[in-house]
Amino acid sequence: QVQLVESGGGLVQPGGSLRLSCAASGPTFMTYTLGWFRQAPGKEREFVAAIRRSSSDIYYGEAVKGRFTISRDNAKSTVYLQMSSLKPEDTGIYYCAAKRGAIVSALRNWDYYDYWGQGTQVTVSS
């Protein structure tokens, strides 16, 4: 069982930056693939980024590629999402998710993940 707690959301102006954190419980953190998803009002949950056991094995959604960076610190059982050049369309609730192992072909699918955090609100507005 893994528990995930996100933090770092808030209100930011367009073009600004924000860093989200997701702290996980459990001793086997390093065996999990961690993902970030987001959901805007009236829209489906969208894949943002994922990082597998190896920190060099990283995937991004097309909408955030080049602006967001995912990373993990296994010693702290934490995954981060550094967001830069934020746009109003980045607004939504951001969720952290975990899946033990994870195959590459499935990690962009939100229903593939076993554990979820409660979400943190990100609002990009002037």
PDB file of C-alpha atoms in Angstrom:
ATOM      1  CA  GLN A   1       0.000   0.000   0.000  1.00  0.00           C
ATOM      2  CA  VAL A   2       1.288   3.448  -0.965  1.00  0.00           C
ATOM      3  CA  GLN A   3      -0.057   6.780   0.212  1.00  0.00           C
ATOM      4  CA  LEU A   4       0.660   9.887  -1.831  1.00  0.00           C
ATOM      5  CA  VAL A   5       0.394  13.503  -0.688  1.00  0.00           C
ATOM      6  CA  GLU A   6       0.792  16.363  -3.146  1.00  0.00           C
ATOM      7  CA  SER A   7       1.788  19.915  -2.272  1.00  0.00           C
ATOM      8  CA  GLY A   8       2.988  23.092  -3.942  1.00  0.00           C
ATOM      9  CA  GLY A   9      -0.061  24.152  -5.903  1.00  0.00           C
ATOM     10  CA  GLY A  10      -1.317  27.718  -5.988  1.00  0.00           C
ATOM     11  CA  LEU A  11      -2.034  30.786  -8.085  1.00  0.00           C
ATOM     12  CA  VAL A  12       0.620  31.933 -10.545  1.00  0.00           C
ATOM     13  CA  GLN A  13       0.699  34.447 -13.378  1.00  0.00           C
ATOM     14  CA  PRO A  14       1.139  33.352 -17.002  1.00  0.00           C
ATOM     15  CA  GLY A  15       4.807  32.802 -17.753  1.00  0.00           C
ATOM     16  CA  GLY A  16       5.552  31.979 -14.135  1.00  0.00           C
ATOM     17  CA  SER A  17       6.870  28.832 -12.486  1.00  0.00           C
ATOM     18  CA  LEU A  18       5.724  26.449  -9.811  1.00  0.00           C
ATOM     19  CA  ARG A  19       7.095  23.244  -8.324  1.00  0.00           C
ATOM     20  CA  LEU A  20       4.820  20.472  -7.169  1.00  0.00           C
ATOM     21  CA  SER A  21       5.910  17.768  -4.760  1.00  0.00           C
ATOM     22  CA  CYS A  22       4.429  14.362  -4.044  1.00  0.00           C
ATOM     23  CA  ALA A  23       5.576  12.578  -0.912  1.00  0.00           C
ATOM     24  CA  ALA A  24       5.013   8.828  -0.728  1.00  0.00           C
ATOM     25  CA  SER A  25       4.819   6.466   2.190  1.00  0.00           C
ATOM     26  CA  GLY A  26       6.148   2.922   2.178  1.00  0.00           C
ATOM     27  CA  PRO A  27       9.628   1.369   1.943  1.00  0.00           C
ATOM     28  CA  THR A  28       9.415   0.319  -1.689  1.00  0.00           C
ATOM     29  CA  PHE A  29       9.137   3.743  -3.286  1.00  0.00           C
ATOM     30  CA  MET A  30      11.987   3.104  -5.680  1.00  0.00           C
ATOM     31  CA  THR A  31      10.178   0.166  -7.286  1.00  0.00           C
ATOM     32  CA  TYR A  32       7.275   2.367  -8.429  1.00  0.00           C
ATOM     33  CA  THR A  33       6.691   4.320 -11.575  1.00  0.00           C
ATOM     34  CA  LEU A  34       5.388   7.767 -10.623  1.00  0.00           C
ATOM     35  CA  GLY A  35       3.107   9.828 -12.798  1.00  0.00           C
ATOM     36  CA  TRP A  36       1.544  13.272 -12.817  1.00  0.00           C
ATOM     37  CA  PHE A  37      -1.896  13.835 -14.308  1.00  0.00           C
ATOM     38  CA  ARG A  38      -4.131  16.889 -14.368  1.00  0.00           C
ATOM     39  CA  GLN A  39      -7.799  17.564 -14.776  1.00  0.00           C
ATOM     40  CA  ALA A  40      -9.474  20.819 -15.729  1.00  0.00           C
ATOM     41  CA  PRO A  41     -13.183  21.438 -15.081  1.00  0.00           C
ATOM     42  CA  GLY A  42     -15.310  19.622 -17.618  1.00  0.00           C
ATOM     43  CA  LYS A  43     -12.334  17.827 -19.156  1.00  0.00           C
ATOM     44  CA  GLU A  44     -10.892  14.352 -18.927  1.00  0.00           C
ATOM     45  CA  ARG A  45      -7.863  13.550 -16.822  1.00  0.00           C
ATOM     46  CA  GLU A  46      -4.749  14.265 -18.877  1.00  0.00           C
ATOM     47  CA  PHE A  47      -1.298  12.688 -18.745  1.00  0.00           C
ATOM     48  CA  VAL A  48       1.402  15.180 -17.821  1.00  0.00           C
ATOM     49  CA  ALA A  49       4.575  13.215 -17.076  1.00  0.00           C
ATOM     50  CA  ALA A  50       5.912   9.925 -15.741  1.00  0.00           C
ATOM     51  CA  ILE A  51       9.209   8.689 -14.397  1.00  0.00           C
ATOM     52  CA  ARG A  52      10.143   5.051 -14.033  1.00  0.00           C
ATOM     53  CA  ARG A  53      12.565   3.454 -11.586  1.00  0.00           C
ATOM     54  CA  SER A  54      15.499   4.851 -13.491  1.00  0.00           C
ATOM     55  CA  SER A  55      15.473   8.632 -13.290  1.00  0.00           C
ATOM     56  CA  SER A  56      16.617   8.744 -16.904  1.00  0.00           C
ATOM     57  CA  ASP A  57      13.477   6.939 -18.092  1.00  0.00           C
ATOM     58  CA  ILE A  58      11.056   9.848 -18.410  1.00  0.00           C
ATOM     59  CA  TYR A  59       7.963  10.609 -20.494  1.00  0.00           C
ATOM     60  CA  TYR A  60       5.971  13.806 -21.070  1.00  0.00           C
ATOM     61  CA  GLY A  61       2.628  14.734 -22.489  1.00  0.00           C
ATOM     62  CA  GLU A  62       2.801  16.778 -25.674  1.00  0.00           C
ATOM     63  CA  ALA A  63       1.176  19.803 -24.049  1.00  0.00           C
ATOM     64  CA  VAL A  64       3.940  20.200 -21.464  1.00  0.00           C
ATOM     65  CA  LYS A  65       7.027  18.944 -23.282  1.00  0.00           C
ATOM     66  CA  GLY A  66       9.863  21.443 -23.004  1.00  0.00           C
ATOM     67  CA  ARG A  67       8.195  23.376 -20.158  1.00  0.00           C
ATOM     68  CA  PHE A  68       7.774  20.828 -17.362  1.00  0.00           C
ATOM     69  CA  THR A  69      10.390  18.608 -15.732  1.00  0.00           C
ATOM     70  CA  ILE A  70       9.680  15.528 -13.641  1.00  0.00           C
ATOM     71  CA  SER A  71      12.240  14.171 -11.197  1.00  0.00           C
ATOM     72  CA  ARG A  72      12.404  11.862  -8.208  1.00  0.00           C
ATOM     73  CA  ASP A  73      14.409  11.606  -5.014  1.00  0.00           C
ATOM     74  CA  ASN A  74      14.272   8.004  -3.844  1.00  0.00           C
ATOM     75  CA  ALA A  75      16.010   8.859  -0.556  1.00  0.00           C
ATOM     76  CA  LYS A  76      13.152  11.226   0.275  1.00  0.00           C
ATOM     77  CA  SER A  77      10.420   9.091  -1.363  1.00  0.00           C
ATOM     78  CA  THR A  78       9.332  12.165  -3.278  1.00  0.00           C
ATOM     79  CA  VAL A  79       8.573  12.968  -6.898  1.00  0.00           C
ATOM     80  CA  TYR A  80       8.625  16.532  -8.212  1.00  0.00           C
ATOM     81  CA  LEU A  81       7.094  18.388 -11.113  1.00  0.00           C
ATOM     82  CA  GLN A  82       8.874  21.616 -12.015  1.00  0.00           C
ATOM     83  CA  MET A  83       6.560  23.720 -14.159  1.00  0.00           C
ATOM     84  CA  SER A  84       7.824  26.704 -16.136  1.00  0.00           C
ATOM     85  CA  SER A  85       6.386  29.067 -18.758  1.00  0.00           C
ATOM     86  CA  LEU A  86       2.965  28.355 -17.362  1.00  0.00           C
ATOM     87  CA  LYS A  87      -0.105  29.086 -19.463  1.00  0.00           C
ATOM     88  CA  PRO A  88      -3.752  29.570 -18.478  1.00  0.00           C
ATOM     89  CA  GLU A  89      -4.527  26.211 -20.090  1.00  0.00           C
ATOM     90  CA  ASP A  90      -2.270  24.543 -17.506  1.00  0.00           C
ATOM     91  CA  THR A  91      -4.904  25.331 -14.894  1.00  0.00           C
ATOM     92  CA  GLY A  92      -6.395  22.297 -13.162  1.00  0.00           C
ATOM     93  CA  ILE A  93      -6.067  19.856 -10.331  1.00  0.00           C
ATOM     94  CA  TYR A  94      -2.759  18.026 -10.476  1.00  0.00           C
ATOM     95  CA  TYR A  95      -2.626  14.460  -9.234  1.00  0.00           C
ATOM     96  CA  CYS A  96       0.294  12.235  -8.373  1.00  0.00           C
ATOM     97  CA  ALA A  97      -0.059   8.521  -9.149  1.00  0.00           C
ATOM     98  CA  ALA A  98       1.991   5.385  -8.554  1.00  0.00           C
ATOM     99  CA  LYS A  99       2.252   2.004 -10.211  1.00  0.00           C
ATOM    100  CA  ARG A 100       4.655  -0.759  -9.282  1.00  0.00           C
ATOM    101  CA  GLY A 101       6.803  -1.498 -12.266  1.00  0.00           C
ATOM    102  CA  ALA A 102       4.708  -0.194 -15.186  1.00  0.00           C
ATOM    103  CA  ILE A 103       5.122  -0.980 -18.860  1.00  0.00           C
ATOM    104  CA  VAL A 104       5.967   1.900 -21.136  1.00  0.00           C
ATOM    105  CA  SER A 105       2.978   1.424 -23.435  1.00  0.00           C
ATOM    106  CA  ALA A 106       0.503   1.940 -20.574  1.00  0.00           C
ATOM    107  CA  LEU A 107       1.969   4.625 -18.348  1.00  0.00           C
ATOM    108  CA  ARG A 108       0.114   7.450 -20.144  1.00  0.00           C
ATOM    109  CA  ASN A 109      -3.250   5.926 -19.176  1.00  0.00           C
ATOM    110  CA  TRP A 110      -4.647   7.239 -15.905  1.00  0.00           C
ATOM    111  CA  ASP A 111      -6.574   4.040 -15.179  1.00  0.00           C
ATOM    112  CA  TYR A 112      -3.355   2.014 -15.254  1.00  0.00           C
ATOM    113  CA  TYR A 113      -2.140   3.414 -11.933  1.00  0.00           C
ATOM    114  CA  ASP A 114      -2.911   1.793  -8.603  1.00  0.00           C
ATOM    115  CA  TYR A 115      -2.458   4.654  -6.143  1.00  0.00           C
ATOM    116  CA  TRP A 116      -3.467   8.315  -6.233  1.00  0.00           C
ATOM    117  CA  GLY A 117      -2.975  11.431  -4.173  1.00  0.00           C
ATOM    118  CA  GLN A 118      -5.772  13.836  -3.290  1.00  0.00           C
ATOM    119  CA  GLY A 119      -4.650  16.423  -5.825  1.00  0.00           C
ATOM    120  CA  THR A 120      -3.403  19.989  -5.635  1.00  0.00           C
ATOM    121  CA  GLN A 121      -4.950  22.967  -7.427  1.00  0.00           C
ATOM    122  CA  VAL A 122      -2.876  24.955  -9.908  1.00  0.00           C
ATOM    123  CA  THR A 123      -4.355  28.160 -11.280  1.00  0.00           C
ATOM    124  CA  VAL A 124      -2.593  30.187 -13.954  1.00  0.00           C
ATOM    125  CA  SER A 125      -4.190  33.593 -14.262  1.00  0.00           C
ATOM    126  CA  SER A 126      -3.333  37.261 -14.369  1.00  0.00           C
TER     127      SER A 126
END
